[in-house]
Short mmCIF file of C-alpha atoms in Angstrom, two decimals:
data_model
loop_
_atom_site.label_atom_id
_atom_site.label_comp_id
_atom_site.label_asym_id
_atom_site.label_seq_id
_atom_site.Cartn_x
_atom_site.Cartn_y
_atom_site.Cartn_z
CA MET B 1 150.52 130.72 100.49
CA SER B 2 149.47 131.73 96.98
CA ARG B 3 146.06 132.94 96.03
CA HIS B 4 144.53 133.60 92.58
CA ARG B 5 141.20 135.32 91.90
CA MET B 6 138.70 132.98 90.34
CA ARG B 7 137.70 133.85 86.80
CA PRO B 8 134.08 134.95 86.38
CA VAL B 9 133.07 132.05 84.14
CA ASP B 10 134.43 129.58 86.69
CA ALA B 11 132.72 131.44 89.58
CA ALA B 12 129.45 131.16 87.67
CA TRP B 13 129.67 127.36 87.77
CA LEU B 14 130.66 127.39 91.48
CA ARG B 15 127.68 129.53 92.41
CA MET B 16 125.26 127.30 90.25
CA ASP B 17 125.41 124.57 92.82
CA THR B 18 122.08 123.60 94.36
CA PRO B 19 121.05 120.66 96.60
CA LEU B 20 119.00 119.25 93.68
CA ASN B 21 121.78 119.67 91.05
CA LEU B 22 125.44 119.88 91.85
CA MET B 23 127.84 121.32 89.25
CA VAL B 24 130.19 118.34 89.47
CA VAL B 25 131.68 116.33 86.62
CA THR B 26 131.37 112.67 87.39
CA SER B 27 133.05 109.87 85.52
CA ALA B 28 133.46 106.12 86.01
CA GLN B 29 136.37 103.98 84.75
CA TRP B 30 136.89 100.17 84.89
CA TYR B 31 140.26 98.34 84.66
CA ASP B 32 141.49 94.83 83.96
CA ARG B 33 143.28 94.50 87.34
CA PRO B 34 143.33 96.28 90.75
CA LEU B 35 144.86 99.76 90.90
CA ASP B 36 147.87 99.98 93.17
CA ARG B 37 147.01 102.82 95.50
CA THR B 38 150.64 103.88 96.14
CA ASN B 39 151.54 103.95 92.40
CA LEU B 40 148.29 105.81 91.62
CA ALA B 41 149.00 108.45 94.35
CA GLN B 42 152.50 108.96 92.87
CA VAL B 43 151.09 109.37 89.31
CA LEU B 44 148.43 111.78 90.52
CA LYS B 45 151.03 113.89 92.25
CA GLU B 46 153.55 114.03 89.41
CA ARG B 47 151.11 114.35 86.46
CA MET B 48 148.17 116.23 88.02
CA ILE B 49 148.92 117.97 91.27
CA ASP B 50 152.30 119.38 90.28
CA ARG B 51 151.07 120.43 86.93
CA PHE B 52 147.75 121.92 87.80
CA PRO B 53 147.65 123.92 91.12
CA ARG B 54 143.85 123.92 91.21
CA PHE B 55 143.87 120.27 92.45
CA SER B 56 145.70 121.28 95.61
CA GLN B 57 143.72 124.51 96.28
CA ARG B 58 140.49 125.36 97.94
CA VAL B 59 137.93 128.11 97.46
CA VAL B 60 137.79 131.06 99.81
CA GLU B 61 135.35 134.05 99.71
CA ASP B 62 137.09 137.39 100.53
CA HIS B 63 135.53 140.26 98.60
CA GLY B 64 135.11 137.86 95.68
CA LEU B 65 136.06 134.25 95.10
CA TRP B 66 139.68 133.08 95.18
CA TRP B 67 141.73 129.88 94.73
CA GLU B 68 143.98 129.44 97.70
CA ASP B 69 146.69 126.71 98.45
CA VAL B 70 145.82 124.22 101.06
CA GLU B 71 148.46 123.98 103.73
CA ASP B 72 149.89 120.57 104.25
CA PHE B 73 147.92 119.23 101.35
CA ASP B 74 147.91 115.43 101.36
CA ILE B 75 146.81 113.54 98.26
CA GLU B 76 145.77 110.55 100.32
CA ASP B 77 142.83 112.67 101.64
CA ARG B 78 141.40 112.74 98.15
CA ILE B 79 141.60 109.02 97.44
CA HIS B 80 138.89 106.90 99.10
CA ASP B 81 138.37 103.12 99.16
CA GLN B 82 134.82 101.88 98.41
CA THR B 83 133.39 98.32 98.36
CA LEU B 84 130.41 97.35 96.26
CA PRO B 85 127.70 95.08 97.64
CA GLU B 86 127.61 91.62 96.23
CA PRO B 87 127.53 90.49 93.47
CA ALA B 88 129.73 93.60 92.82
CA GLY B 89 128.75 93.75 89.17
CA LEU B 90 127.67 96.45 86.69
CA ALA B 91 124.39 97.22 88.46
CA GLU B 92 126.06 97.76 91.72
CA LEU B 93 128.77 100.07 90.19
CA GLU B 94 126.03 102.02 88.36
CA ARG B 95 124.16 102.54 91.67
CA ALA B 96 127.47 103.67 93.42
CA VAL B 97 128.09 106.23 90.69
CA GLY B 98 124.53 107.51 90.91
CA ASP B 99 124.79 107.89 94.63
CA GLN B 100 127.91 109.99 94.30
CA VAL B 101 126.39 112.35 91.84
CA SER B 102 124.40 114.06 94.73
CA VAL B 103 127.37 114.28 97.21
CA GLY B 104 128.62 117.87 97.55
CA LEU B 105 132.24 119.01 97.54
CA PRO B 106 132.97 121.33 100.45
CA TRP B 107 134.91 124.55 99.80
CA ASP B 108 137.37 124.06 102.58
CA ARG B 109 139.17 121.37 100.63
CA PRO B 110 140.15 120.73 97.05
CA LEU B 111 137.01 120.29 94.95
CA TRP B 112 137.70 116.71 93.67
CA ASP B 113 137.65 113.10 94.82
CA ILE B 114 138.54 109.65 93.56
CA TYR B 115 136.86 106.46 94.86
CA LEU B 116 138.73 103.23 94.29
CA ILE B 117 136.74 99.96 93.94
CA ASP B 118 138.68 96.75 94.08
CA ARG B 119 137.46 93.38 92.89
CA TYR B 120 135.13 94.74 90.18
CA GLN B 121 134.59 92.05 87.64
CA GLY B 122 138.02 90.61 88.22
CA GLY B 123 139.69 93.99 88.04
CA ALA B 124 138.91 97.38 89.50
CA ALA B 125 136.83 100.47 89.06
CA ALA B 126 137.18 104.13 89.98
CA ILE B 127 134.85 107.06 90.30
CA PHE B 128 136.34 110.39 89.67
CA ARG B 129 134.53 113.58 90.65
CA MET B 130 135.61 117.23 89.93
CA HIS B 131 133.81 120.46 90.34
CA HIS B 132 133.10 122.30 87.17
CA ALA B 133 134.67 125.40 88.67
CA ILE B 134 138.06 123.70 88.23
CA ALA B 135 137.64 122.91 84.49
CA ASP B 136 135.17 121.83 81.80
CA GLY B 137 134.67 118.15 80.97
CA PHE B 138 136.84 118.43 77.80
CA SER B 139 139.84 119.74 79.74
CA LEU B 140 139.19 117.00 82.38
CA VAL B 141 139.48 114.26 79.79
CA ARG B 142 142.83 115.75 78.61
CA VAL B 143 144.03 115.73 82.25
CA LEU B 144 143.05 112.20 82.82
CA LEU B 145 144.72 111.04 79.60
CA SER B 146 147.92 112.76 80.70
CA LEU B 147 147.99 110.33 83.73
CA THR B 148 148.25 107.22 81.53
CA ASP B 149 151.43 105.12 81.23
CA ASP B 150 151.20 104.78 77.44
CA PRO B 151 154.11 106.71 75.93
CA SER B 152 152.12 107.24 72.69
CA VAL B 153 149.76 109.44 74.66
CA GLU B 154 151.54 112.82 74.68
CA PRO B 155 151.77 114.29 78.28
CA VAL B 156 149.84 117.41 78.76
CA ALA B 157 152.26 120.39 78.72
CA ILE B 158 151.13 123.41 80.83
CA ALA B 159 151.20 127.05 80.03
CA PRO B 160 152.15 129.79 82.52
CA VAL B 161 149.49 130.75 85.08
CA SER B 162 147.67 133.86 84.01
CA ASP B 163 144.60 135.68 85.35
CA GLU B 164 144.17 137.59 82.06
CA PRO B 165 141.50 136.35 79.56
CA THR B 166 142.91 134.90 76.34
CA GLY B 167 141.75 133.46 73.17
CA TRP B 168 138.85 133.92 70.84
CA ALA B 169 136.24 132.84 73.30
CA ASP B 170 137.26 135.45 75.79
CA LEU B 171 137.36 138.10 73.07
CA THR B 172 133.81 137.13 72.23
CA ALA B 173 132.84 137.49 75.83
CA HIS B 174 134.35 141.01 75.82
CA ALA B 175 132.52 141.80 72.59
CA LEU B 176 129.27 140.45 73.91
CA ARG B 177 129.73 142.50 77.11
CA GLY B 178 130.43 145.55 75.01
CA ALA B 179 127.38 144.96 72.95
CA LEU B 180 125.16 144.61 76.04
CA SER B 181 126.68 147.69 77.54
CA LEU B 182 126.03 149.73 74.37
CA VAL B 183 122.42 148.56 74.55
CA THR B 184 121.82 149.32 78.28
CA HIS B 185 124.22 152.29 78.72
CA PRO B 186 124.90 153.86 75.36
CA LEU B 187 127.50 156.32 76.73
CA THR B 188 129.52 153.75 78.53
CA VAL B 189 131.76 151.98 76.08
CA PRO B 190 134.14 149.37 77.57
CA LYS B 191 137.85 149.80 77.15
CA GLU B 192 138.00 146.33 75.67
CA VAL B 193 136.08 147.67 72.65
CA LEU B 194 137.72 151.04 72.13
CA GLY B 195 141.16 150.09 73.37
CA LEU B 196 142.17 148.02 70.34
CA ALA B 197 145.01 149.57 68.55
CA ASN B 198 144.67 147.25 65.46
CA PRO B 199 142.00 148.74 63.13
CA MET B 200 141.48 145.36 61.50
CA ARG B 201 140.95 143.71 64.82
CA LEU B 202 138.36 146.43 65.63
CA ILE B 203 136.51 145.59 62.37
CA ASP B 204 136.56 141.90 63.21
CA LEU B 205 135.30 142.77 66.71
CA ALA B 206 132.55 144.90 65.26
CA HIS B 207 131.38 141.93 63.09
CA THR B 208 131.51 139.70 66.26
CA VAL B 209 129.41 142.09 68.13
CA VAL B 210 126.74 142.23 65.49
CA SER B 211 126.59 138.48 64.99
CA ASP B 212 126.81 137.71 68.69
CA THR B 213 124.16 140.21 69.54
CA ARG B 214 121.77 138.58 67.08
CA ALA B 215 122.67 135.19 68.46
CA ALA B 216 122.15 136.56 72.04
CA GLY B 217 118.69 137.84 70.96
CA LYS B 218 117.84 134.44 69.61
CA LEU B 219 118.79 132.77 72.88
CA LEU B 220 116.81 135.16 75.00
CA LEU B 221 113.71 135.03 72.77
CA LEU B 222 113.71 131.20 72.50
CA PRO B 223 110.55 129.92 74.30
CA PRO B 224 110.70 127.40 77.08
CA ASP B 225 110.99 123.76 75.90
CA HIS B 226 107.94 121.58 75.52
CA SER B 227 106.38 120.21 78.65
CA THR B 228 106.85 116.42 78.97
CA VAL B 229 107.41 113.90 81.75
CA LEU B 230 111.10 114.63 81.30
CA LYS B 231 110.71 118.05 82.92
CA GLY B 232 109.33 118.86 86.27
CA PRO B 233 110.16 118.92 90.04
CA LEU B 234 113.38 117.10 90.90
CA ALA B 235 113.76 114.54 93.68
CA ARG B 236 117.62 114.99 94.14
CA GLU B 237 118.22 111.22 94.03
CA LYS B 238 120.15 110.40 90.83
CA GLN B 239 120.52 107.22 88.81
CA THR B 240 123.24 106.37 86.36
CA VAL B 241 123.34 103.52 83.68
CA TRP B 242 125.37 102.97 80.69
CA THR B 243 125.47 100.73 77.68
CA GLU B 244 127.60 97.69 76.72
CA PRO B 245 130.45 98.68 74.32
CA ILE B 246 129.20 99.62 70.87
CA SER B 247 131.47 99.21 67.79
CA VAL B 248 132.73 102.58 66.29
CA ASP B 249 133.16 100.83 62.89
CA ASP B 250 129.56 99.65 62.89
CA VAL B 251 128.17 103.07 63.71
CA LYS B 252 130.50 104.83 61.23
CA SER B 253 129.61 102.49 58.50
CA SER B 254 125.82 102.98 58.98
CA ALA B 255 126.21 106.71 59.36
CA LYS B 256 128.29 107.03 56.27
CA ALA B 257 125.57 105.20 54.22
CA SER B 258 123.23 108.07 55.10
CA THR B 259 125.95 110.84 54.60
CA ALA B 260 125.66 111.38 58.33
CA THR B 261 128.22 111.48 61.08
CA ILE B 262 128.67 109.13 64.05
CA ASN B 263 127.30 111.90 66.31
CA ASP B 264 124.28 112.43 64.07
CA LEU B 265 123.40 108.74 64.32
CA LEU B 266 123.87 108.40 67.99
CA LEU B 267 121.78 111.48 68.69
CA ALA B 268 119.14 110.31 66.33
CA ALA B 269 119.01 107.14 68.41
CA VAL B 270 118.64 109.20 71.63
CA ALA B 271 115.72 110.99 69.96
CA GLY B 272 114.01 107.70 68.98
CA ALA B 273 114.56 106.35 72.57
CA LEU B 274 112.97 109.46 74.02
CA ARG B 275 110.03 109.10 71.74
CA THR B 276 109.47 105.53 72.72
CA TYR B 277 109.86 106.36 76.38
CA LEU B 278 107.41 109.24 76.25
CA VAL B 279 104.76 107.13 74.48
CA ARG B 280 105.18 104.42 77.21
CA ARG B 281 104.75 107.04 79.87
CA ARG B 282 101.63 108.45 78.13
CA SER B 283 103.28 111.79 77.92
CA ALA B 284 103.03 114.43 75.21
CA VAL B 285 105.41 113.55 72.28
CA ALA B 286 107.18 116.66 71.11
CA ASP B 287 110.63 117.69 69.91
CA VAL B 288 112.85 118.53 72.83
CA ARG B 289 115.91 120.61 73.12
CA ALA B 290 119.29 119.31 74.34
CA ILE B 291 121.87 121.69 75.71
CA VAL B 292 125.07 120.50 73.98
CA PRO B 293 128.54 121.74 75.12
CA PHE B 294 131.45 121.92 72.68
CA ASN B 295 135.09 122.57 73.19
CA LEU B 296 136.55 126.03 72.48
CA ARG B 297 140.05 125.35 73.60
CA PRO B 298 142.49 124.41 70.78
CA LEU B 299 143.45 120.67 71.23
CA ASP B 300 146.91 121.28 69.72
CA LYS B 301 147.89 123.80 72.39
CA PRO B 302 148.83 123.07 75.98
CA LEU B 303 146.32 123.26 78.81
CA PRO B 304 146.89 126.38 80.99
CA ALA B 305 148.02 125.55 84.54
CA GLU B 306 144.95 127.18 85.97
CA LEU B 307 142.67 125.07 83.75
CA GLY B 308 139.23 126.70 83.92
CA ASN B 309 136.21 126.55 81.65
CA GLN B 310 136.37 127.38 78.03
CA PHE B 311 133.50 125.77 76.10
CA GLY B 312 130.40 126.88 74.33
CA LEU B 313 126.77 125.72 74.63
CA VAL B 314 124.15 125.37 71.88
CA TYR B 315 120.53 124.32 71.98
CA LEU B 316 119.91 121.27 69.64
CA THR B 317 116.31 120.28 68.96
CA LEU B 318 116.11 116.56 68.95
CA PRO B 319 113.59 115.15 66.21
CA VAL B 320 111.42 113.28 68.77
CA GLU B 321 108.25 113.90 66.69
CA ALA B 322 109.65 112.33 63.59
CA ALA B 323 107.89 108.98 63.08
CA THR B 324 110.59 106.81 61.44
CA HIS B 325 114.24 105.92 62.18
CA GLN B 326 115.36 107.38 58.85
CA GLU B 327 113.34 110.65 59.28
CA ARG B 328 114.94 111.17 62.65
CA LEU B 329 118.48 110.61 61.30
CA ASP B 330 117.88 112.93 58.36
CA GLN B 331 116.44 115.69 60.52
CA MET B 332 119.28 115.17 63.03
CA LYS B 333 121.87 115.60 60.37
CA HIS B 334 120.25 118.74 59.01
CA ARG B 335 119.89 120.36 62.49
CA MET B 336 123.49 119.46 63.41
CA ASP B 337 124.86 121.01 60.14
CA ALA B 338 122.91 124.20 60.79
CA ILE B 339 124.44 124.84 64.23
CA LYS B 340 128.03 124.03 63.34
CA SER B 341 128.69 127.53 61.92
CA SER B 342 126.49 129.32 64.42
CA PRO B 343 128.02 131.76 66.96
CA GLU B 344 125.52 130.76 69.60
CA GLY B 345 128.05 128.62 71.53
CA LEU B 346 130.49 131.55 71.85
CA VAL B 347 127.64 133.76 73.02
CA ALA B 348 126.65 131.26 75.72
CA TYR B 349 130.29 131.37 76.94
CA GLY B 350 130.13 135.15 77.02
CA VAL B 351 126.77 134.94 79.02
CA LEU B 352 128.42 132.68 81.64
CA GLN B 353 131.33 135.23 81.93
CA ILE B 354 128.85 137.97 82.64
CA LEU B 355 126.82 135.88 85.05
CA GLY B 356 129.86 135.22 87.14
CA MET B 357 130.03 138.91 87.89
CA THR B 358 126.38 139.39 88.80
CA PRO B 359 124.71 139.10 92.20
CA GLY B 360 123.53 135.67 93.25
CA PRO B 361 119.83 136.34 92.81
CA VAL B 362 120.36 137.71 89.27
CA GLU B 363 122.39 134.69 88.33
CA ASP B 364 119.78 132.29 89.81
CA LEU B 365 117.12 133.95 87.72
CA ALA B 366 119.24 133.90 84.54
CA ILE B 367 120.02 130.18 85.06
CA ARG B 368 116.36 129.34 85.46
CA ILE B 369 115.61 131.09 82.23
CA PHE B 370 118.55 129.53 80.42
CA THR B 371 117.76 126.00 81.49
CA SER B 372 113.98 126.32 80.93
CA LYS B 373 114.69 126.40 77.27
CA GLY B 374 116.14 122.84 77.32
CA THR B 375 115.17 119.36 78.62
CA GLY B 376 118.64 117.79 79.16
CA VAL B 377 122.41 118.01 78.70
CA MET B 378 124.10 115.88 76.08
CA THR B 379 127.92 115.54 75.78
CA ASN B 380 130.11 113.71 73.26
CA VAL B 381 133.84 113.34 74.16
CA PRO B 382 136.26 111.38 72.01
CA GLY B 383 138.93 109.43 73.84
CA PRO B 384 142.09 107.53 72.65
CA ARG B 385 141.74 105.28 69.71
CA HIS B 386 143.92 102.64 71.35
CA PRO B 387 144.03 101.07 74.79
CA VAL B 388 145.89 102.87 77.57
CA THR B 389 146.95 101.98 81.13
CA LEU B 390 146.92 103.88 84.39
CA ALA B 391 149.44 102.96 87.09
CA GLY B 392 149.97 99.58 85.32
CA SER B 393 146.23 98.70 84.99
CA ARG B 394 144.65 98.60 81.53
CA LEU B 395 141.68 100.90 81.07
CA LEU B 396 138.81 98.78 79.69
CA GLY B 397 136.19 101.50 79.46
CA THR B 398 134.98 104.83 80.78
CA ILE B 399 131.87 107.12 80.81
CA GLY B 400 131.10 110.50 82.27
CA TRP B 401 128.58 113.28 82.54
CA GLY B 402 128.71 116.95 82.87
CA PRO B 403 126.33 118.52 85.43
CA THR B 404 122.67 119.39 84.67
CA SER B 405 122.00 122.91 85.98
CA GLY B 406 118.91 124.51 87.15
CA ASP B 407 115.93 122.09 87.14
CA LEU B 408 117.22 119.86 84.38
CA GLY B 409 117.05 116.09 85.25
CA LEU B 410 118.37 114.38 82.10
CA GLY B 411 122.05 113.96 81.19
CA VAL B 412 123.37 111.85 78.27
CA GLY B 413 127.15 111.18 77.95
CA ILE B 414 128.79 109.64 74.90
CA PHE B 415 132.49 108.50 75.09
CA SER B 416 134.52 106.79 72.52
CA TYR B 417 137.58 104.75 73.41
CA ALA B 418 139.73 102.12 71.71
CA GLY B 419 137.22 101.55 68.88
CA GLU B 420 134.21 101.31 71.12
CA ILE B 421 131.53 103.75 72.13
CA THR B 422 129.70 103.87 75.53
CA VAL B 423 126.50 105.83 75.98
CA GLY B 424 125.47 106.72 79.55
CA PHE B 425 122.33 108.15 81.17
CA CYS B 426 122.39 110.24 84.35
CA VAL B 427 118.85 111.15 85.46
CA ASP B 428 116.80 112.50 88.36
CA LYS B 429 114.85 109.55 89.78
CA GLY B 430 111.84 111.78 90.45
CA LEU B 431 111.52 112.42 86.64
CA ILE B 432 112.74 109.16 85.24
CA PRO B 433 112.26 106.43 87.70
CA ASP B 434 113.06 103.64 85.37
CA VAL B 435 116.24 104.70 83.55
CA GLU B 436 117.15 101.04 82.66
CA VAL B 437 114.12 101.10 80.39
CA LEU B 438 115.35 104.26 78.61
CA ARG B 439 118.68 102.54 78.06
CA ALA B 440 116.97 99.54 76.55
CA ASP B 441 114.95 101.94 74.32
CA PHE B 442 118.22 103.52 73.06
CA MET B 443 119.76 100.12 72.26
CA ASP B 444 116.63 99.11 70.38
CA GLU B 445 116.68 102.35 68.38
CA LEU B 446 120.38 102.13 67.72
CA TYR B 447 120.22 98.58 66.41
CA ALA B 448 117.35 99.56 64.20
CA LEU B 449 119.45 102.33 62.71
CA LEU B 450 122.42 100.09 62.22
CA LYS B 451 120.32 97.58 60.25
CA GLU B 452 118.88 100.19 57.83
#
């Protein structure tokens, strides 16, 4: 039985679980025909289990956290059948996904599940859940795409298992750790800083320490986000909804006319929807911050067999206060441009690395401080530009959300696939009891932007 020590950044996500907010990535997919369970199990074994050991391992705590092989692992234990209540349409699927968001994943078994739903709108649907300790959402998408039957989707190759940190993001984590160490204990210099034989690399690292220390200071000094009805005590019960397909070409054309990006326009529509929603709820109307993850793992390189988390986080202020559609789009573009060259995302990755090595109470306090500076989590993941199939069934659409940590109760997911965009909302019902209204506000805002 093999065992591998869990990386600190992955351990941080595992320990962030709370009854009110689980650190589980949840996605829903819908297909044109029922999924054959036997074929699906074979695909999962060959293209996921055999390639990525984490999907057949459990978590054990033994002077630290470890990944350990599950004896007599049976993939059938991870595939569950679920039936939607009549009329088994979109609303029923949305409720089923929302119910799953609050269901925990016990450590004594692999931290993932698939729920198969037959007879959904003449085809089938599936709910896939995976704990963030296994991998980040960007890596999950690559794993899911590697399951498809389409030969034009290149299978995900895997790199050898390694417990050593690699890549620029991990170097930044070491640099940040070194910078913090020099501040708190000037006589203790980590070997990661002084042990570099290459002088030019040492110079680069010095520049990284300076810029990252400034960015870390900015993160720490950032005040808590504005108080609105979107923040407050959580009720645990979650709700999920998503939009009808939105044409990528329509959004791209409208964004281009304003020298903006597709992402700029969609986030401007989110800001406008939040403004309308806050006014309706008689809440204070103020700019709010979104915590936005972005990928740090090169897309042209194979995923490591151990997967894991390698992504950054930035705070993006949504222009909710701006009074017009065009003002919101202009401000959104300006703010997105400003953060694209910022080192803050790498610093956030380094902070998570450090938190994974701290005692639980220290991590809990840090997470509360970290999440108090934002109102929600917003993700944008690009998928294939052409249709793909899984176990012989054509994928019609998909949407997913990363977890909302701490006391955050708003998650927005954006996914593009085969020329269409789906935008989904995952919310805490205690904060947003009428998420269908928020979805409608978003669509109204989006159509207004497309017409301008």
